[in-house]
PDB file of C-alpha atoms in Angstrom:
ATOM      1  CA  MET X 127      11.918   6.366   2.875  1.00 89.00           C
ATOM      2  CA  MET X 128      12.053   6.715  -1.003  1.00 96.00           C
ATOM      3  CA  ASN X 129      14.660   7.751  -3.412  1.00 97.00           C
ATOM      4  CA  LEU X 130      14.556   8.219  -7.208  1.00 98.00           C
ATOM      5  CA  ASN X 131      17.622   7.845  -9.395  1.00 97.00           C
ATOM      6  CA  PHE X 132      17.509   8.976 -12.982  1.00 97.00           C
ATOM      7  CA  THR X 133      19.579   7.519 -15.912  1.00 97.00           C
ATOM      8  CA  GLU X 134      18.997   7.090 -19.639  1.00 96.00           C
ATOM      9  CA  VAL X 135      19.159   3.989 -21.735  1.00 95.00           C
ATOM     10  CA  ASN X 136      18.276   3.934 -25.492  1.00 94.00           C
ATOM     11  CA  ASN X 137      16.275   7.185 -25.395  1.00 94.00           C
ATOM     12  CA  TYR X 138      14.326   5.842 -22.365  1.00 96.00           C
ATOM     13  CA  LYS X 139      14.477   7.847 -19.079  1.00 97.00           C
ATOM     14  CA  VAL X 140      14.992   5.177 -16.587  1.00 97.00           C
ATOM     15  CA  VAL X 141      13.626   6.085 -13.042  1.00 98.00           C
ATOM     16  CA  GLN X 142      15.083   3.752 -10.437  1.00 98.00           C
ATOM     17  CA  ILE X 143      12.697   3.746  -7.503  1.00 98.00           C
ATOM     18  CA  GLU X 144      14.212   2.776  -4.245  1.00 98.00           C
ATOM     19  CA  GLY X 145      12.490   2.064  -0.932  1.00 97.00           C
ATOM     20  CA  ARG X 146       8.806   2.653  -0.250  1.00 96.00           C
ATOM     21  CA  ILE X 147       6.116   4.427  -1.927  1.00 97.00           C
ATOM     22  CA  ASP X 148       3.361   4.960   0.590  1.00 96.00           C
ATOM     23  CA  THR X 149       1.029   7.662   1.675  1.00 96.00           C
ATOM     24  CA  ILE X 150       4.071   9.723   3.222  1.00 95.00           C
ATOM     25  CA  THR X 151       6.323   9.388   0.146  1.00 97.00           C
ATOM     26  CA  ALA X 152       3.953   9.251  -2.731  1.00 97.00           C
ATOM     27  CA  PRO X 153       3.872  13.058  -3.149  1.00 97.00           C
ATOM     28  CA  ASP X 154       7.672  13.078  -3.678  1.00 97.00           C
ATOM     29  CA  PHE X 155       7.350  10.305  -6.200  1.00 98.00           C
ATOM     30  CA  GLU X 156       4.500  12.251  -7.976  1.00 97.00           C
ATOM     31  CA  SER X 157       6.508  15.473  -8.157  1.00 97.00           C
ATOM     32  CA  GLY X 158       9.556  13.636  -9.516  1.00 97.00           C
ATOM     33  CA  ILE X 159       7.586  12.097 -12.241  1.00 97.00           C
ATOM     34  CA  MET X 160       5.571  15.283 -13.003  1.00 96.00           C
ATOM     35  CA  ASN X 161       9.012  17.141 -13.387  1.00 96.00           C
ATOM     36  CA  LEU X 162      10.114  14.563 -16.025  1.00 96.00           C
ATOM     37  CA  MET X 163       6.838  15.088 -17.934  1.00 95.00           C
ATOM     38  CA  SER X 164       6.961  18.819 -17.807  1.00 95.00           C
ATOM     39  CA  ASP X 165      10.514  18.494 -19.262  1.00 95.00           C
ATOM     40  CA  GLY X 166       8.823  16.703 -22.153  1.00 94.00           C
ATOM     41  CA  VAL X 167       9.895  13.197 -21.339  1.00 96.00           C
ATOM     42  CA  THR X 168       7.474  10.625 -23.086  1.00 94.00           C
ATOM     43  CA  LYS X 169       9.551   7.453 -22.942  1.00 96.00           C
ATOM     44  CA  MET X 170      10.123   6.106 -19.273  1.00 97.00           C
ATOM     45  CA  ILE X 171      10.974   2.883 -17.624  1.00 97.00           C
ATOM     46  CA  PHE X 172      10.196   2.550 -13.897  1.00 98.00           C
ATOM     47  CA  ASP X 173      12.907   0.313 -12.579  1.00 98.00           C
ATOM     48  CA  CYS X 174      11.456  -1.284  -9.447  1.00 98.00           C
ATOM     49  CA  THR X 175      14.306  -3.522  -8.635  1.00 98.00           C
ATOM     50  CA  LYS X 176      14.822  -1.771  -5.212  1.00 98.00           C
ATOM     51  CA  LEU X 177      10.985  -0.993  -4.853  1.00 98.00           C
ATOM     52  CA  ASP X 178      10.132  -2.742  -1.556  1.00 96.00           C
ATOM     53  CA  TYR X 179       6.693  -1.534  -0.894  1.00 97.00           C
ATOM     54  CA  VAL X 180       3.870   0.276  -2.662  1.00 97.00           C
ATOM     55  CA  SER X 181       0.405   1.164  -1.398  1.00 97.00           C
ATOM     56  CA  SER X 182      -2.686   2.618  -3.274  1.00 96.00           C
ATOM     57  CA  SER X 183      -1.111   6.107  -2.786  1.00 96.00           C
ATOM     58  CA  GLY X 184       1.839   5.004  -4.946  1.00 96.00           C
ATOM     59  CA  LEU X 185      -0.276   3.081  -7.480  1.00 96.00           C
ATOM     60  CA  ARG X 186      -2.211   6.278  -8.070  1.00 95.00           C
ATOM     61  CA  VAL X 187       0.922   7.926  -9.269  1.00 96.00           C
ATOM     62  CA  PHE X 188       1.719   4.997 -11.455  1.00 96.00           C
ATOM     63  CA  LEU X 189      -1.660   5.270 -13.092  1.00 95.00           C
ATOM     64  CA  MET X 190      -1.454   8.985 -13.391  1.00 94.00           C
ATOM     65  CA  ALA X 191       1.850   8.550 -15.268  1.00 96.00           C
ATOM     66  CA  GLN X 192       0.428   5.916 -17.565  1.00 95.00           C
ATOM     67  CA  LYS X 193      -2.590   8.066 -18.603  1.00 94.00           C
ATOM     68  CA  ASN X 194      -0.276  11.069 -18.997  1.00 94.00           C
ATOM     69  CA  ILE X 195       2.141   9.167 -21.199  1.00 95.00           C
ATOM     70  CA  SER X 196      -0.533   7.574 -23.320  1.00 93.00           C
ATOM     71  CA  THR X 197      -2.165  10.937 -23.997  1.00 93.00           C
ATOM     72  CA  ASN X 198       1.112  12.207 -25.311  1.00 93.00           C
ATOM     73  CA  LYS X 199       1.668   8.990 -27.365  1.00 94.00           C
ATOM     74  CA  GLY X 200       4.749   8.048 -25.313  1.00 96.00           C
ATOM     75  CA  MET X 201       5.683   4.757 -23.743  1.00 96.00           C
ATOM     76  CA  LEU X 202       5.993   3.715 -20.158  1.00 97.00           C
ATOM     77  CA  LYS X 203       7.319   0.352 -19.104  1.00 97.00           C
ATOM     78  CA  VAL X 204       7.574  -1.072 -15.629  1.00 98.00           C
ATOM     79  CA  CYS X 205      10.602  -3.288 -14.933  1.00 97.00           C
ATOM     80  CA  CYS X 206      11.832  -5.683 -12.527  1.00 97.00           C
ATOM     81  CA  LEU X 207       9.043  -5.959  -9.935  1.00 98.00           C
ATOM     82  CA  GLN X 208       9.797  -8.065  -6.936  1.00 97.00           C
ATOM     83  CA  PRO X 209       7.359 -10.886  -6.276  1.00 95.00           C
ATOM     84  CA  SER X 210       5.399  -9.283  -3.650  1.00 94.00           C
ATOM     85  CA  ILE X 211       4.922  -6.050  -5.551  1.00 97.00           C
ATOM     86  CA  LYS X 212       4.031  -8.125  -8.689  1.00 97.00           C
ATOM     87  CA  GLU X 213       1.288  -9.620  -6.479  1.00 96.00           C
ATOM     88  CA  ILE X 214      -0.093  -6.124  -5.622  1.00 96.00           C
ATOM     89  CA  PHE X 215      -0.007  -5.204  -9.277  1.00 97.00           C
ATOM     90  CA  ASP X 216      -1.967  -8.603 -10.121  1.00 96.00           C
ATOM     91  CA  ILE X 217      -4.565  -8.119  -7.487  1.00 95.00           C
ATOM     92  CA  SER X 218      -5.210  -4.451  -8.486  1.00 94.00           C
ATOM     93  CA  GLY X 219      -5.437  -5.231 -12.137  1.00 94.00           C
ATOM     94  CA  PHE X 220      -2.469  -3.116 -12.944  1.00 95.00           C
ATOM     95  CA  SER X 221      -0.532  -5.956 -14.488  1.00 96.00           C
ATOM     96  CA  GLN X 222      -2.983  -5.606 -17.447  1.00 94.00           C
ATOM     97  CA  ILE X 223      -2.721  -1.741 -17.555  1.00 93.00           C
ATOM     98  CA  PHE X 224       1.084  -1.690 -17.634  1.00 96.00           C
ATOM     99  CA  THR X 225       3.791  -3.120 -19.949  1.00 96.00           C
ATOM    100  CA  ILE X 226       5.756  -5.174 -17.411  1.00 97.00           C
ATOM    101  CA  GLU X 227       9.327  -6.326 -18.383  1.00 96.00           C
ATOM    102  CA  ASP X 228      11.915  -8.604 -16.499  1.00 94.00           C
ATOM    103  CA  SER X 229      14.932  -6.574 -17.389  1.00 93.00           C
ATOM    104  CA  ILE X 230      16.012  -3.060 -18.375  1.00 92.00           C
ATOM    105  CA  GLU X 231      17.650  -4.389 -21.420  1.00 89.00           C
ATOM    106  CA  TYR X 232      14.422  -5.906 -22.606  1.00 90.00           C
ATOM    107  CA  ALA X 233      12.239  -2.936 -21.520  1.00 91.00           C
ATOM    108  CA  SER X 234      14.533  -0.485 -23.365  1.00 90.00           C
ATOM    109  CA  GLY X 235      14.798  -2.935 -26.436  1.00 87.00           C
ATOM    110  CA  SER X 236      18.580  -2.893 -26.403  1.00 63.00           C
TER     111      SER X 236
ATOM    112  CA  MET S 183       5.911 -18.340  25.831  1.00 46.00           C
ATOM    113  CA  ASP S 184       3.287 -17.130  28.092  1.00 46.00           C
ATOM    114  CA  ASN S 185      -0.037 -15.695  27.058  1.00 50.00           C
ATOM    115  CA  GLN S 186       1.057 -12.006  27.642  1.00 49.00           C
ATOM    116  CA  ASP S 187       3.447 -12.428  24.599  1.00 62.00           C
ATOM    117  CA  GLU S 188       0.766 -13.327  22.148  1.00 90.00           C
ATOM    118  CA  ILE S 189      -1.091 -10.044  22.458  1.00 95.00           C
ATOM    119  CA  ARG S 190       0.486  -6.668  21.395  1.00 96.00           C
ATOM    120  CA  LYS S 191      -1.185  -3.363  21.433  1.00 97.00           C
ATOM    121  CA  ILE S 192      -0.213   0.059  19.957  1.00 97.00           C
ATOM    122  CA  GLN S 193      -1.880   3.425  20.703  1.00 98.00           C
ATOM    123  CA  LEU S 194      -1.773   5.865  17.748  1.00 98.00           C
ATOM    124  CA  VAL S 195      -3.258   9.291  17.024  1.00 98.00           C
ATOM    125  CA  ASN S 196      -5.013  10.539  13.855  1.00 98.00           C
ATOM    126  CA  GLN S 197      -1.929  11.744  12.027  1.00 97.00           C
ATOM    127  CA  LEU S 198      -0.412  10.340   8.849  1.00 96.00           C
ATOM    128  CA  ASP S 199       3.087  10.388  10.302  1.00 96.00           C
ATOM    129  CA  GLN S 200       2.006   7.514  12.610  1.00 97.00           C
ATOM    130  CA  LEU S 201       2.317   5.191   9.569  1.00 97.00           C
ATOM    131  CA  GLU S 202       6.023   5.089  10.308  1.00 95.00           C
ATOM    132  CA  THR S 203       5.248   4.128  13.745  1.00 97.00           C
ATOM    133  CA  ILE S 204       3.057   1.296  12.452  1.00 98.00           C
ATOM    134  CA  SER S 205       5.908   0.101  10.124  1.00 96.00           C
ATOM    135  CA  ARG S 206       8.468   0.130  12.868  1.00 96.00           C
ATOM    136  CA  PHE S 207       5.978  -1.768  15.153  1.00 97.00           C
ATOM    137  CA  LEU S 208       5.354  -4.387  12.584  1.00 97.00           C
ATOM    138  CA  ASP S 209       9.150  -4.853  12.181  1.00 96.00           C
ATOM    139  CA  GLU S 210       9.320  -5.618  15.889  1.00 96.00           C
ATOM    140  CA  LEU S 211       6.418  -7.904  15.698  1.00 96.00           C
ATOM    141  CA  ALA S 212       8.010  -9.737  12.776  1.00 95.00           C
ATOM    142  CA  GLU S 213      10.978 -10.433  14.902  1.00 95.00           C
ATOM    143  CA  ALA S 214       9.041 -11.403  18.076  1.00 94.00           C
ATOM    144  CA  TRP S 215       6.634 -13.794  16.304  1.00 95.00           C
ATOM    145  CA  ASP S 216       8.892 -14.827  13.449  1.00 93.00           C
ATOM    146  CA  LEU S 217       6.832 -13.447  10.664  1.00 95.00           C
ATOM    147  CA  SER S 218       8.152 -13.512   7.075  1.00 94.00           C
ATOM    148  CA  ILE S 219       9.013 -10.228   5.090  1.00 93.00           C
ATOM    149  CA  PRO S 220       6.226 -10.741   2.419  1.00 94.00           C
ATOM    150  CA  PHE S 221       3.692 -11.501   5.188  1.00 96.00           C
ATOM    151  CA  VAL S 222       4.570  -8.301   7.089  1.00 96.00           C
ATOM    152  CA  MET S 223       4.445  -6.259   3.860  1.00 96.00           C
ATOM    153  CA  LYS S 224       0.862  -7.319   3.155  1.00 96.00           C
ATOM    154  CA  LEU S 225      -0.053  -6.547   6.722  1.00 97.00           C
ATOM    155  CA  ASN S 226       1.566  -3.123   6.588  1.00 97.00           C
ATOM    156  CA  LEU S 227      -0.202  -2.455   3.270  1.00 98.00           C
ATOM    157  CA  VAL S 228      -3.577  -3.330   4.788  1.00 98.00           C
ATOM    158  CA  LEU S 229      -2.992  -1.266   7.868  1.00 98.00           C
ATOM    159  CA  GLU S 230      -1.812   1.701   5.931  1.00 98.00           C
ATOM    160  CA  GLU S 231      -4.843   1.661   3.775  1.00 97.00           C
ATOM    161  CA  ALA S 232      -7.298   1.337   6.658  1.00 97.00           C
ATOM    162  CA  PHE S 233      -5.407   3.899   8.863  1.00 98.00           C
ATOM    163  CA  THR S 234      -5.083   6.415   6.020  1.00 96.00           C
ATOM    164  CA  ASN S 235      -8.807   6.237   5.354  1.00 95.00           C
ATOM    165  CA  ILE S 236      -9.718   6.873   8.867  1.00 97.00           C
ATOM    166  CA  VAL S 237      -7.270   9.780   9.199  1.00 97.00           C
ATOM    167  CA  ASN S 238      -8.340  11.433   5.870  1.00 95.00           C
ATOM    168  CA  TYR S 239     -12.096  10.850   5.923  1.00 95.00           C
ATOM    169  CA  GLY S 240     -13.115   9.792   9.393  1.00 96.00           C
ATOM    170  CA  TYR S 241     -13.229  13.011  11.381  1.00 97.00           C
ATOM    171  CA  GLN S 242     -15.049  16.168  11.048  1.00 94.00           C
ATOM    172  CA  ASP S 243     -13.404  18.105  13.828  1.00 95.00           C
ATOM    173  CA  ASN S 244      -9.757  19.065  14.133  1.00 92.00           C
ATOM    174  CA  GLU S 245      -9.265  17.393  17.471  1.00 96.00           C
ATOM    175  CA  THR S 246      -6.699  14.587  18.265  1.00 97.00           C
ATOM    176  CA  HIS S 247      -8.184  11.221  18.301  1.00 98.00           C
ATOM    177  CA  GLU S 248      -6.861   8.046  19.534  1.00 98.00           C
ATOM    178  CA  ILE S 249      -6.625   4.912  17.165  1.00 98.00           C
ATOM    179  CA  VAL S 250      -5.743   1.556  18.590  1.00 98.00           C
ATOM    180  CA  LEU S 251      -4.312  -1.589  16.941  1.00 98.00           C
ATOM    181  CA  VAL S 252      -4.383  -4.890  18.671  1.00 98.00           C
ATOM    182  CA  PHE S 253      -2.450  -7.814  17.349  1.00 98.00           C
ATOM    183  CA  GLU S 254      -3.065 -11.295  18.555  1.00 97.00           C
ATOM    184  CA  LYS S 255      -1.301 -14.371  17.597  1.00 95.00           C
ATOM    185  CA  GLN S 256      -3.308 -17.543  17.879  1.00 92.00           C
ATOM    186  CA  ASN S 257      -1.335 -20.520  16.805  1.00 88.00           C
ATOM    187  CA  GLU S 258      -1.028 -20.156  13.014  1.00 91.00           C
ATOM    188  CA  ARG S 259      -3.339 -17.227  12.710  1.00 95.00           C
ATOM    189  CA  LEU S 260      -2.752 -13.547  13.303  1.00 97.00           C
ATOM    190  CA  LEU S 261      -5.765 -11.392  14.427  1.00 97.00           C
ATOM    191  CA  VAL S 262      -5.607  -7.658  14.110  1.00 98.00           C
ATOM    192  CA  SER S 263      -8.302  -5.224  15.571  1.00 98.00           C
ATOM    193  CA  LEU S 264      -8.333  -1.569  14.476  1.00 98.00           C
ATOM    194  CA  ILE S 265     -10.401   0.557  16.854  1.00 98.00           C
ATOM    195  CA  ASP S 266     -11.321   4.223  16.238  1.00 98.00           C
ATOM    196  CA  ASP S 267     -13.938   6.837  17.239  1.00 97.00           C
ATOM    197  CA  ALA S 268     -14.390   8.243  13.784  1.00 97.00           C
ATOM    198  CA  MET S 269     -17.661   8.417  12.168  1.00 96.00           C
ATOM    199  CA  PRO S 270     -19.266   5.100  11.363  1.00 96.00           C
ATOM    200  CA  TYR S 271     -17.779   3.385   8.422  1.00 95.00           C
ATOM    201  CA  ASP S 272     -17.960  -0.288   7.278  1.00 95.00           C
ATOM    202  CA  PRO S 273     -15.207  -1.013   4.782  1.00 93.00           C
ATOM    203  CA  THR S 274     -16.585  -4.488   4.388  1.00 93.00           C
ATOM    204  CA  ILE S 275     -19.531  -3.249   2.305  1.00 91.00           C
ATOM    205  CA  ALA S 276     -17.706  -0.875   0.002  1.00 86.00           C
ATOM    206  CA  PRO S 277     -18.054  -1.715  -3.625  1.00 87.00           C
ATOM    207  CA  ASP S 278     -15.131  -3.416  -5.422  1.00 87.00           C
ATOM    208  CA  PRO S 279     -13.342  -1.263  -8.009  1.00 89.00           C
ATOM    209  CA  ASP S 280     -13.660  -2.588 -11.594  1.00 90.00           C
ATOM    210  CA  ILE S 281     -10.085  -3.977 -12.089  1.00 89.00           C
ATOM    211  CA  ASN S 282     -10.569  -4.782 -15.692  1.00 90.00           C
ATOM    212  CA  LEU S 283     -10.891  -1.403 -16.995  1.00 90.00           C
ATOM    213  CA  SER S 284      -8.131   0.259 -19.215  1.00 89.00           C
ATOM    214  CA  ALA S 285      -5.739   2.914 -17.773  1.00 85.00           C
ATOM    215  CA  GLU S 286      -7.805   5.647 -19.368  1.00 85.00           C
ATOM    216  CA  GLU S 287     -11.014   4.314 -17.730  1.00 88.00           C
ATOM    217  CA  ARG S 288      -9.341   3.401 -14.443  1.00 87.00           C
ATOM    218  CA  LYS S 289      -9.908   5.476 -11.228  1.00 80.00           C
ATOM    219  CA  ILE S 290      -7.861   4.805  -8.194  1.00 71.00           C
ATOM    220  CA  GLY S 291     -10.645   5.154  -5.687  1.00 74.00           C
ATOM    221  CA  GLY S 292     -11.568   2.088  -3.617  1.00 80.00           C
ATOM    222  CA  LEU S 293      -8.281   0.338  -4.202  1.00 91.00           C
ATOM    223  CA  GLY S 294      -7.187   0.622  -0.638  1.00 92.00           C
ATOM    224  CA  ILE S 295     -10.259  -0.939   0.796  1.00 93.00           C
ATOM    225  CA  PHE S 296     -10.047  -3.673  -1.915  1.00 94.00           C
ATOM    226  CA  PHE S 297      -6.575  -4.495  -0.842  1.00 95.00           C
ATOM    227  CA  ILE S 298      -7.777  -5.015   2.717  1.00 96.00           C
ATOM    228  CA  ARG S 299     -10.443  -7.552   1.695  1.00 94.00           C
ATOM    229  CA  LYS S 300      -8.043  -9.249  -0.757  1.00 94.00           C
ATOM    230  CA  MET S 301      -4.917  -9.489   1.453  1.00 95.00           C
ATOM    231  CA  MET S 302      -6.754 -10.658   4.591  1.00 97.00           C
ATOM    232  CA  ASP S 303      -8.554 -14.019   5.028  1.00 97.00           C
ATOM    233  CA  LYS S 304     -11.378 -12.652   6.970  1.00 97.00           C
ATOM    234  CA  VAL S 305     -12.555  -9.158   7.627  1.00 97.00           C
ATOM    235  CA  SER S 306     -15.445  -8.126   9.878  1.00 97.00           C
ATOM    236  CA  TYR S 307     -16.840  -4.766  11.084  1.00 98.00           C
ATOM    237  CA  GLN S 308     -18.801  -3.773  14.175  1.00 98.00           C
ATOM    238  CA  ARG S 309     -19.942  -0.476  15.492  1.00 97.00           C
ATOM    239  CA  MET S 310     -19.495  -0.676  19.276  1.00 97.00           C
ATOM    240  CA  GLY S 311     -20.758   2.443  21.018  1.00 97.00           C
ATOM    241  CA  SER S 312     -18.928   5.371  19.483  1.00 96.00           C
ATOM    242  CA  ASN S 313     -16.286   3.135  18.065  1.00 98.00           C
ATOM    243  CA  ASN S 314     -15.588   1.405  14.729  1.00 98.00           C
ATOM    244  CA  VAL S 315     -14.048  -2.014  15.273  1.00 98.00           C
ATOM    245  CA  LEU S 316     -12.443  -3.612  12.261  1.00 98.00           C
ATOM    246  CA  LYS S 317     -11.249  -7.189  12.794  1.00 98.00           C
ATOM    247  CA  MET S 318      -8.967  -8.902  10.417  1.00 98.00           C
ATOM    248  CA  GLU S 319      -7.475 -12.302  10.232  1.00 97.00           C
ATOM    249  CA  LYS S 320      -4.859 -13.938   8.180  1.00 97.00           C
ATOM    250  CA  VAL S 321      -3.060 -17.330   8.276  1.00 97.00           C
ATOM    251  CA  ILE S 322       0.631 -16.730   8.929  1.00 95.00           C
ATOM    252  CA  ASN S 323       2.369 -18.024   6.013  1.00 81.00           C
ATOM    253  CA  PRO S 324       5.942 -17.752   4.522  1.00 68.00           C
TER     254      PRO S 324
END
């Protein structure tokens, strides 16, 4: 199960990801993010405080978002990874690709 | 605890919704064998990647196929066997993705198999008759 909650902080669209992004839920995550992009959102924070699980299907969407936002000269920050999710980011080399912050305040520069 | 309790088996079919069955089964296993949440998460990740690969790429017909998972607890180690009758595929010899590339250069392919090798302590593959047998091993840690 996965839920996305959207808020806004300092001109950043904050996407709070709750639950699991796996093969089953990744398409919903992708369409949620694609909707924001087609609305012209270029500054985003993925708040992963409540993200409990991510597989390669979910990471594919993270990468897609990063590529898309870079192309549009925007900014994507990933915030508040749980230790086991951080480990997956480290192993996959995603820790070098993404700007990872420890708090929403820091990520949004407020 | 008698020997019977140290082996658990689950029979699945080649459909992606079975991933939920795997997750639920792992939760039960965690309780029975006192496995930590991070350990089970890694196990779930590895099994999702392996299972999804088989379902998405392993079959050329539209038939239902059985996929079996066997879990064995041997003292401080957990052994998992994944048995399927998909076409021969050895994930232990798949090339590693280049994890040092930038976002622009990065491709997602191969990451799933890479996780299997990185998360488990030992991974071995055998083709036995018409079956792929993937054996994985990991020390049970907190």
